[in-house]
Amino acid sequence: MSFHPPVRTLMGPGPSDVNPRISEALARPTIGHLDPMFIQLMDETKALLQYAFRTKNELTLPVSAPGSAGMEACFVNLIDAGDTVIVCQNGVFGMRMKENVERIGAQAVMVEDAWGTAISIDKVEAAIATHPDAKALAFVHAETSTGVQSNAQTLCQLASENNMLSIVDTVTGLGGINVDVDGWGADAVYSGTQKCLSCVPGISPVTFSPRAQAAIKERKTPVQSWFLDMNLVMGYWGEGTQRSYHHTAPVNAIYALHESLTILKDEGLENSWARHTSNHTALKAGLEAMGLSLIVNEQDRLPQLNAVSIPDGVDEALVRKQLLEDYSLEIGAGLGQLAGKVWRIGLMGYSSRPENVRLCITSLEAALLGQGVELTPGAAITAVNASYAD
Ligand code: PLP
């Protein structure tokens, strides 16, 4: 029997709703991964990724695997056994960076901040002072587990001033907030397709600065992962028309990525960031009118990922179940330390639309009223509408 998934509204931590234009692109006829037409599409996709990342980096491409592979690609290409890497952790994904570093046989010097707070620049400066020989500084720009954004500009600057490479996770950032790879002077940056690009999951856009590219070319030991070795991948994704087979690209998924980046370019980066902010502001107004609050300080909040405190006495899993069953609406649970303490409401990419904000607020209100929470019915949607009218 064929599988027919339900139609959901996806307002969790990703994947986000896929724009129908992207689904339609995905269904176009498959062609060979070395077909001249596909090579042309690869070039266009690279150029669009350079636009999205705000970079001129030649080594910019979509890794044929999800965000975790983008993360791994950055670490295995730039870090060697015996190296020291300063790793910032203020949520789930910094921990995964540590895992990557240690599996390579390198040492991770951890800079830890409380979950729900931004990375402390003072602590990073102190770690750099005690480990001046570290090869790289790695951090998560947009922490999906908490809804926090950290100061990528300053962190990348600290890395380059101290002759370290910067490794930046912006899986949840790209398309939703400013990601300025060249402006920051970032060296290795990876993202995902299933968040603010609203594309199907399973691809990880990455970009490496000329400095990082040189470090990869000059490696004395082969990259431990054959599949993620950028020296080999570039034989397929590199400049010129003489492309050689490395692996079979996920041809249709690249059509989808190309379409999603075309949509982003048509809208314009600044307009996309503004849309994410406007919908976040409306959502926040509705949540606050219900007596709910976000756990992150206003200046460090990600507009595309809202971590909401669960009120005392509320069965948070039951609320999520009701939203899914009664409204076909998915919101996310808390992860790691925040499991059971927050809901994560995503407003990513195509999911970041006023009708979704309204659906989320009205259905959440109904679920909370059902659990006996005291609130004024209708106040939340009124606040949402007032926010959009401003
Ligand atoms: N980094 C961050 C910040 C993420 O949010 C995610 C996924 O949610 C990942 C890395 C891993 O991406 P994927 O699940 O596509 O492998």
Tab-separated table of C-alpha atoms and ligand atoms in Angstrom:
chain	number	residue	atom	x	y	z
A	1	MET	CA	0.000	0.000	0.000
A	2	SER	CA	1.214	3.515	-0.745
A	3	PHE	CA	1.943	5.833	2.155
A	4	HIS	CA	-0.214	8.949	2.355
A	5	PRO	CA	0.867	11.236	5.200
A	6	PRO	CA	-1.632	13.653	6.707
A	7	VAL	CA	-1.383	17.315	5.770
A	8	ARG	CA	0.099	19.047	8.820
A	9	THR	CA	0.968	22.595	9.721
A	10	LEU	CA	4.548	22.306	10.923
A	11	MET	CA	5.385	24.784	13.670
A	12	GLY	CA	8.004	22.831	15.548
A	13	PRO	CA	11.811	23.043	15.436
A	14	GLY	CA	11.897	21.690	11.863
A	15	PRO	CA	11.090	20.424	9.368
A	16	SER	CA	8.952	23.411	8.481
A	17	ASP	CA	6.111	23.465	5.962
A	18	VAL	CA	7.415	22.887	2.465
A	19	ASN	CA	6.313	25.546	0.025
A	20	PRO	CA	4.117	23.894	-2.699
A	21	ARG	CA	6.419	25.408	-5.327
A	22	ILE	CA	9.221	23.332	-3.825
A	23	SER	CA	7.167	20.117	-3.702
A	24	GLU	CA	6.294	20.647	-7.338
A	25	ALA	CA	9.988	21.107	-8.238
A	26	LEU	CA	10.803	17.888	-6.377
A	27	ALA	CA	8.403	15.940	-8.586
A	28	ARG	CA	10.035	17.020	-11.880
A	29	PRO	CA	11.646	14.299	-14.036
A	30	THR	CA	14.882	12.875	-12.714
A	31	ILE	CA	17.869	13.388	-15.019
A	32	GLY	CA	21.413	12.073	-14.770
A	33	HIS	CA	23.667	13.636	-12.147
A	34	LEU	CA	26.256	14.397	-14.837
A	35	ASP	CA	23.715	15.587	-17.435
A	36	PRO	CA	24.833	18.996	-18.805
A	37	MET	CA	21.496	20.414	-17.676
A	38	PHE	CA	22.113	19.155	-14.161
A	39	ILE	CA	25.636	20.610	-14.131
A	40	GLN	CA	24.100	23.960	-15.035
A	41	LEU	CA	21.616	23.568	-12.185
A	42	MET	CA	24.500	22.783	-9.808
A	43	ASP	CA	26.234	26.026	-10.799
A	44	GLU	CA	23.059	28.014	-10.281
A	45	THR	CA	22.456	26.329	-6.935
A	46	LYS	CA	25.961	27.244	-5.789
A	47	ALA	CA	25.415	30.866	-6.813
A	48	LEU	CA	22.104	30.946	-4.952
A	49	LEU	CA	23.741	29.475	-1.862
A	50	GLN	CA	26.415	32.163	-2.056
A	51	TYR	CA	23.580	34.707	-2.084
A	52	ALA	CA	21.866	33.093	0.924
A	53	PHE	CA	25.116	32.843	2.910
A	54	ARG	CA	26.230	36.317	1.773
A	55	THR	CA	29.583	35.028	0.591
A	56	LYS	CA	31.863	34.869	-2.401
A	57	ASN	CA	33.431	31.633	-1.106
A	58	GLU	CA	34.136	29.332	-4.042
A	59	LEU	CA	33.807	26.285	-1.799
A	60	THR	CA	30.067	26.609	-1.239
A	61	LEU	CA	27.862	23.606	-1.918
A	62	PRO	CA	25.064	21.423	-0.627
A	63	VAL	CA	26.310	18.305	1.159
A	64	SER	CA	24.085	15.371	0.128
A	65	ALA	CA	22.998	14.571	3.681
A	66	PRO	CA	21.315	16.404	6.582
A	67	GLY	CA	22.650	19.157	8.835
A	68	SER	CA	24.536	16.687	11.015
A	69	ALA	CA	26.632	15.789	7.951
A	70	GLY	CA	27.331	19.486	7.342
A	71	MET	CA	28.554	19.695	10.925
A	72	GLU	CA	30.717	16.637	10.484
A	73	ALA	CA	32.063	17.914	7.141
A	74	CYS	CA	33.334	21.085	8.813
A	75	PHE	CA	35.039	19.243	11.652
A	76	VAL	CA	36.604	16.343	9.749
A	77	ASN	CA	37.998	18.588	7.026
A	78	LEU	CA	39.522	21.200	9.312
A	79	ILE	CA	40.458	19.340	12.487
A	80	ASP	CA	43.085	16.655	12.967
A	81	ALA	CA	43.899	14.274	15.794
A	82	GLY	CA	45.845	16.145	18.451
A	83	ASP	CA	44.352	19.576	17.661
A	84	THR	CA	42.602	21.674	20.287
A	85	VAL	CA	39.206	23.203	19.530
A	86	ILE	CA	37.317	25.681	21.707
A	87	VAL	CA	33.674	24.589	21.622
A	88	CYS	CA	30.865	26.747	22.963
A	89	GLN	CA	27.875	24.977	24.402
A	90	ASN	CA	24.592	26.590	25.376
A	91	GLY	CA	22.221	23.863	24.194
A	92	VAL	CA	22.043	20.470	22.518
A	93	PHE	CA	24.026	21.176	19.389
A	94	GLY	CA	27.233	22.449	21.034
A	95	MET	CA	27.378	19.042	22.697
A	96	ARG	CA	27.325	17.385	19.294
A	97	MET	CA	30.223	19.570	18.204
A	98	LYS	CA	32.188	18.260	21.183
A	99	GLU	CA	31.400	14.686	20.091
A	100	ASN	CA	32.694	15.440	16.610
A	101	VAL	CA	35.935	16.925	17.942
A	102	GLU	CA	36.593	14.036	20.310
A	103	ARG	CA	35.854	11.324	17.749
A	104	ILE	CA	38.549	12.872	15.543
A	105	GLY	CA	40.983	12.449	18.438
A	106	ALA	CA	41.219	16.185	19.071
A	107	GLN	CA	40.697	17.948	22.401
A	108	ALA	CA	37.537	19.988	23.011
A	109	VAL	CA	37.890	22.893	25.432
A	110	MET	CA	34.327	23.591	26.489
A	111	VAL	CA	32.899	27.063	27.129
A	112	GLU	CA	29.545	26.468	28.752
A	113	ASP	CA	26.640	28.826	29.182
A	114	ALA	CA	23.234	28.202	30.687
A	115	TRP	CA	20.635	26.863	28.263
A	116	GLY	CA	18.471	29.739	27.106
A	117	THR	CA	21.292	32.287	27.253
A	118	ALA	CA	23.634	33.493	24.521
A	119	ILE	CA	27.301	32.502	24.375
A	120	SER	CA	29.299	34.701	26.741
A	121	ILE	CA	31.964	36.632	24.856
A	122	ASP	CA	33.923	37.126	28.111
A	123	LYS	CA	34.109	33.374	28.669
A	124	VAL	CA	35.267	32.785	25.104
A	125	GLU	CA	37.964	35.450	25.488
A	126	ALA	CA	39.127	33.733	28.679
A	127	ALA	CA	39.262	30.331	26.928
A	128	ILE	CA	41.256	31.817	24.068
A	129	ALA	CA	43.678	33.376	26.565
A	130	THR	CA	44.281	30.000	28.232
A	131	HIS	CA	44.383	28.041	24.942
A	132	PRO	CA	46.039	30.401	22.445
A	133	ASP	CA	47.163	27.463	20.303
A	134	ALA	CA	43.644	26.185	19.644
A	135	LYS	CA	43.075	25.508	15.957
A	136	ALA	CA	39.417	26.535	15.875
A	137	LEU	CA	36.544	28.142	17.719
A	138	ALA	CA	33.211	26.364	17.151
A	139	PHE	CA	29.794	27.639	18.107
A	140	VAL	CA	26.089	27.490	17.304
A	141	HIS	CA	24.758	30.734	15.893
A	142	ALA	CA	21.070	29.774	16.190
A	143	GLU	CA	20.484	27.192	18.954
A	144	THR	CA	17.338	25.300	18.009
A	145	SER	CA	17.047	23.605	21.386
A	146	THR	CA	16.599	26.908	23.231
A	147	GLY	CA	15.690	29.626	20.698
A	148	VAL	CA	18.836	31.649	21.369
A	149	GLN	CA	20.961	33.527	18.888
A	150	SER	CA	24.588	34.270	19.695
A	151	ASN	CA	26.809	37.048	18.428
A	152	ALA	CA	28.395	35.387	15.412
A	153	GLN	CA	30.082	38.574	14.228
A	154	THR	CA	32.066	39.026	17.441
A	155	LEU	CA	32.839	35.326	17.859
A	156	CYS	CA	34.194	35.001	14.300
A	157	GLN	CA	36.219	38.158	14.792
A	158	LEU	CA	37.728	36.768	18.006
A	159	ALA	CA	38.660	33.596	16.149
A	160	SER	CA	40.364	35.363	13.259
A	161	GLU	CA	42.181	37.875	15.522
A	162	ASN	CA	43.629	34.908	17.371
A	163	ASN	CA	44.556	32.974	14.258
A	164	MET	CA	41.879	30.333	14.805
A	165	LEU	CA	39.370	29.043	12.295
A	166	SER	CA	35.712	29.651	13.096
A	167	ILE	CA	33.209	26.815	12.673
A	168	VAL	CA	29.625	28.063	12.740
A	169	ASP	CA	26.353	26.115	12.976
A	170	THR	CA	23.541	28.095	11.441
A	171	VAL	CA	21.219	25.212	10.590
A	172	THR	CA	18.290	27.186	11.977
A	173	GLY	CA	19.619	30.643	11.091
A	174	LEU	CA	19.887	30.670	7.293
A	175	GLY	CA	17.055	32.627	5.675
A	176	GLY	CA	15.438	33.572	9.002
A	177	ILE	CA	18.023	35.969	10.427
A	178	ASN	CA	21.120	37.643	9.103
A	179	VAL	CA	23.848	35.168	8.186
A	180	ASP	CA	26.728	37.241	6.861
A	181	VAL	CA	29.539	34.803	6.164
A	182	ASP	CA	31.907	37.283	4.484
A	183	GLY	CA	30.963	40.182	6.758
A	184	TRP	CA	31.705	38.044	9.811
A	185	GLY	CA	34.882	36.585	8.265
A	186	ALA	CA	33.551	33.100	9.149
A	187	ASP	CA	35.623	30.133	7.973
A	188	ALA	CA	33.334	27.096	7.924
A	189	VAL	CA	29.580	27.476	8.098
A	190	TYR	CA	26.894	24.837	7.703
A	191	SER	CA	23.126	24.913	7.556
A	192	GLY	CA	20.116	22.721	6.801
A	193	THR	CA	17.352	22.789	4.249
A	194	GLN	CA	14.421	21.917	6.523
A	195	LYS	CA	14.285	25.080	8.618
A	196	CYS	CA	14.011	28.615	7.220
A	197	LEU	CA	14.630	27.474	3.639
A	198	SER	CA	11.436	25.392	3.922
A	199	CYS	CA	12.855	22.752	1.656
A	200	VAL	CA	12.668	19.004	2.169
A	201	PRO	CA	15.020	17.686	4.862
A	202	GLY	CA	18.201	15.881	3.972
A	203	ILE	CA	20.637	18.401	2.506
A	204	SER	CA	23.206	20.546	4.265
A	205	PRO	CA	24.488	23.727	2.602
A	206	VAL	CA	28.090	24.439	3.618
A	207	THR	CA	30.598	27.143	2.815
A	208	PHE	CA	34.341	27.378	3.490
A	209	SER	CA	36.427	30.562	3.365
A	210	PRO	CA	39.597	30.689	1.210
A	211	ARG	CA	41.573	30.301	4.463
A	212	ALA	CA	39.630	27.150	5.355
A	213	GLN	CA	39.901	25.855	1.797
A	214	ALA	CA	43.694	26.308	1.929
A	215	ALA	CA	43.807	24.473	5.270
A	216	ILE	CA	41.927	21.551	3.690
A	217	LYS	CA	44.220	21.462	0.646
A	218	GLU	CA	47.327	21.551	2.854
A	219	ARG	CA	46.271	18.716	5.138
A	220	LYS	CA	49.051	16.223	5.835
A	221	THR	CA	46.678	13.392	6.667
A	222	PRO	CA	43.676	12.360	4.568
A	223	VAL	CA	40.270	13.442	5.829
A	224	GLN	CA	38.994	10.525	7.909
A	225	SER	CA	35.646	10.494	6.066
A	226	TRP	CA	35.888	9.560	2.394
A	227	PHE	CA	32.363	10.802	1.646
A	228	LEU	CA	32.814	14.191	3.320
A	229	ASP	CA	36.371	14.870	2.109
A	230	MET	CA	35.968	18.279	0.428
A	231	ASN	CA	39.047	17.699	-1.738
A	232	LEU	CA	37.156	14.827	-3.383
A	233	VAL	CA	33.694	16.417	-3.306
A	234	MET	CA	35.091	19.406	-5.211
A	235	GLY	CA	35.869	17.116	-8.166
A	236	TYR	CA	32.101	16.901	-8.555
A	237	TRP	CA	30.883	20.270	-7.260
A	238	GLY	CA	33.948	22.380	-8.244
A	239	GLU	CA	34.294	25.004	-10.969
A	240	GLY	CA	34.366	24.137	-14.678
A	241	THR	CA	32.461	21.601	-16.698
A	242	GLN	CA	34.821	18.635	-16.232
A	243	ARG	CA	32.933	17.153	-13.299
A	244	SER	CA	33.815	13.668	-12.212
A	245	TYR	CA	31.638	11.194	-10.402
A	246	HIS	CA	31.999	11.302	-6.644
A	247	HIS	CA	28.563	10.177	-5.506
A	248	THR	CA	25.111	10.257	-7.070
A	249	ALA	CA	23.670	13.612	-6.104
A	250	PRO	CA	20.081	13.563	-4.796
A	251	VAL	CA	18.998	15.048	-8.114
A	252	ASN	CA	15.371	15.835	-7.261
A	253	ALA	CA	16.278	17.180	-3.836
A	254	ILE	CA	18.650	19.590	-5.592
A	255	TYR	CA	15.753	20.769	-7.791
A	256	ALA	CA	13.889	21.419	-4.544
A	257	LEU	CA	16.804	23.276	-2.975
A	258	HIS	CA	17.246	25.373	-6.105
A	259	GLU	CA	13.548	26.292	-5.996
A	260	SER	CA	13.682	27.170	-2.297
A	261	LEU	CA	16.695	29.422	-2.839
A	262	THR	CA	14.997	31.017	-5.845
A	263	ILE	CA	12.011	31.782	-3.613
A	264	LEU	CA	14.360	33.287	-1.010
A	265	LYS	CA	16.095	35.427	-3.610
A	266	ASP	CA	12.765	36.574	-5.104
A	267	GLU	CA	11.607	37.650	-1.653
A	268	GLY	CA	14.999	39.131	-0.768
A	269	LEU	CA	17.019	38.265	2.327
A	270	GLU	CA	16.074	41.412	4.247
A	271	ASN	CA	12.370	40.915	3.511
A	272	SER	CA	12.568	37.324	4.667
A	273	TRP	CA	14.212	38.354	7.957
A	274	ALA	CA	11.578	41.087	8.411
A	275	ARG	CA	8.766	38.586	7.807
A	276	HIS	CA	10.180	36.227	10.427
A	277	THR	CA	10.421	39.090	12.910
A	278	SER	CA	6.902	40.363	12.223
A	279	ASN	CA	5.353	36.909	12.747
A	280	HIS	CA	7.429	36.357	15.872
A	281	THR	CA	6.233	39.691	17.289
A	282	ALA	CA	2.595	38.744	16.649
A	283	LEU	CA	3.054	35.275	18.142
A	284	LYS	CA	4.711	36.766	21.220
A	285	ALA	CA	1.831	39.225	21.659
A	286	GLY	CA	-0.668	36.356	21.547
A	287	LEU	CA	1.330	34.197	23.946
A	288	GLU	CA	1.731	37.027	26.421
A	289	ALA	CA	-1.993	37.793	26.271
A	290	MET	CA	-2.509	34.182	27.423
A	291	GLY	CA	-0.072	34.716	30.301
A	292	LEU	CA	2.691	32.685	28.624
A	293	SER	CA	6.291	33.820	28.396
A	294	LEU	CA	9.394	33.111	26.304
A	295	ILE	CA	12.441	31.832	28.169
A	296	VAL	CA	15.023	33.854	26.224
A	297	ASN	CA	15.912	37.525	26.832
A	298	GLU	CA	14.388	39.761	24.200
A	299	GLN	CA	17.717	40.782	22.605
A	300	ASP	CA	18.899	37.174	22.153
A	301	ARG	CA	15.681	35.644	20.815
A	302	LEU	CA	15.466	33.837	17.512
A	303	PRO	CA	12.297	34.985	15.753
A	304	GLN	CA	12.024	31.608	14.032
A	305	LEU	CA	12.202	29.464	17.198
A	306	ASN	CA	10.178	30.455	20.224
A	307	ALA	CA	10.805	28.518	23.453
A	308	VAL	CA	7.711	29.019	25.621
A	309	SER	CA	7.613	28.221	29.365
A	310	ILE	CA	4.969	25.674	30.258
A	311	PRO	CA	2.640	26.977	32.953
A	312	ASP	CA	2.458	25.064	36.244
A	313	GLY	CA	-0.027	22.233	36.257
A	314	VAL	CA	-0.308	21.958	32.476
A	315	ASP	CA	0.217	18.556	30.873
A	316	GLU	CA	2.461	19.734	28.057
A	317	ALA	CA	2.421	16.459	26.121
A	318	LEU	CA	-1.378	16.427	26.159
A	319	VAL	CA	-1.448	19.946	24.702
A	320	ARG	CA	0.844	18.894	21.855
A	321	LYS	CA	-1.269	15.782	21.279
A	322	GLN	CA	-4.467	17.832	21.110
A	323	LEU	CA	-2.955	20.317	18.664
A	324	LEU	CA	-1.805	17.465	16.455
A	325	GLU	CA	-5.033	15.477	16.592
A	326	ASP	CA	-7.578	18.295	16.581
A	327	TYR	CA	-5.806	20.880	14.383
A	328	SER	CA	-3.151	18.801	12.563
A	329	LEU	CA	-0.705	21.322	13.997
A	330	GLU	CA	2.742	20.286	15.164
A	331	ILE	CA	4.629	22.238	17.797
A	332	GLY	CA	7.844	20.972	19.353
A	333	ALA	CA	8.643	19.559	22.774
A	334	GLY	CA	11.601	20.694	24.856
A	335	LEU	CA	14.895	18.942	24.196
A	336	GLY	CA	17.596	17.825	26.649
A	337	GLN	CA	17.582	19.921	29.838
A	338	LEU	CA	14.450	21.729	28.656
A	339	ALA	CA	12.371	18.568	28.076
A	340	GLY	CA	9.023	19.008	29.838
A	341	LYS	CA	9.777	22.671	30.554
A	342	VAL	CA	9.133	24.373	27.223
A	343	TRP	CA	7.280	24.102	23.973
A	344	ARG	CA	9.257	25.069	20.909
A	345	ILE	CA	7.129	26.949	18.417
A	346	GLY	CA	8.810	27.337	15.070
A	347	LEU	CA	8.059	30.100	12.596
A	348	MET	CA	10.464	28.992	9.936
A	349	GLY	CA	10.389	29.757	6.239
A	350	TYR	CA	7.016	28.991	4.651
A	351	SER	CA	5.616	28.204	8.122
A	352	SER	CA	6.223	31.821	9.090
A	353	ARG	CA	2.851	33.200	7.978
A	354	PRO	CA	0.116	35.147	9.789
A	355	GLU	CA	-2.468	32.394	9.284
A	356	ASN	CA	-0.179	29.936	11.052
A	357	VAL	CA	0.353	32.331	13.945
A	358	ARG	CA	-3.423	32.710	14.288
A	359	LEU	CA	-3.993	28.936	14.096
A	360	CYS	CA	-1.339	28.289	16.709
A	361	ILE	CA	-2.643	30.932	19.116
A	362	THR	CA	-6.310	29.964	18.881
A	363	SER	CA	-5.655	26.233	19.151
A	364	LEU	CA	-3.244	26.697	22.054
A	365	GLU	CA	-5.833	28.838	23.822
A	366	ALA	CA	-8.459	26.106	23.386
A	367	ALA	CA	-6.080	23.433	24.693
A	368	LEU	CA	-5.139	25.516	27.747
A	369	LEU	CA	-8.766	26.357	28.512
A	370	GLY	CA	-9.457	22.611	28.301
A	371	GLN	CA	-6.908	22.080	31.073
A	372	GLY	CA	-8.514	24.697	33.304
A	373	VAL	CA	-5.921	27.442	32.784
A	374	GLU	CA	-7.401	30.812	33.683
A	375	LEU	CA	-7.276	33.182	30.737
A	376	THR	CA	-9.565	35.592	28.945
A	377	PRO	CA	-10.951	33.823	25.853
A	378	GLY	CA	-10.273	35.806	22.696
A	379	ALA	CA	-7.658	38.122	24.253
A	380	ALA	CA	-4.779	36.338	22.549
A	381	ILE	CA	-6.108	36.523	18.995
A	382	THR	CA	-7.028	40.157	19.588
A	383	ALA	CA	-3.403	40.821	20.586
A	384	VAL	CA	-2.141	38.987	17.496
A	385	ASN	CA	-4.395	41.025	15.215
A	386	ALA	CA	-3.342	44.245	16.927
A	387	SER	CA	0.303	43.337	16.371
A	388	TYR	CA	-0.253	42.856	12.637
A	389	ALA	CA	-2.247	46.102	12.456
A	390	ASP	CA	0.648	48.104	13.988
B	1	PLP	N1	22.442	21.922	14.346
B	1	PLP	C1	21.300	22.515	14.723
B	1	PLP	C2	21.361	23.855	15.394
B	1	PLP	C3	20.073	21.901	14.488
B	1	PLP	O1	18.946	22.496	14.855
B	1	PLP	C4	20.043	20.655	13.844
B	1	PLP	C5	18.756	19.968	13.608
B	1	PLP	O2	17.749	20.310	14.135
B	1	PLP	C6	21.255	20.069	13.464
B	1	PLP	C7	22.437	20.728	13.723
B	1	PLP	C8	21.281	18.733	12.797
B	1	PLP	O3	20.592	18.787	11.576
B	1	PLP	P1	19.886	17.472	10.952
B	1	PLP	O4	18.836	17.063	11.903
B	1	PLP	O5	19.387	17.954	9.631
B	1	PLP	O6	20.954	16.452	10.819
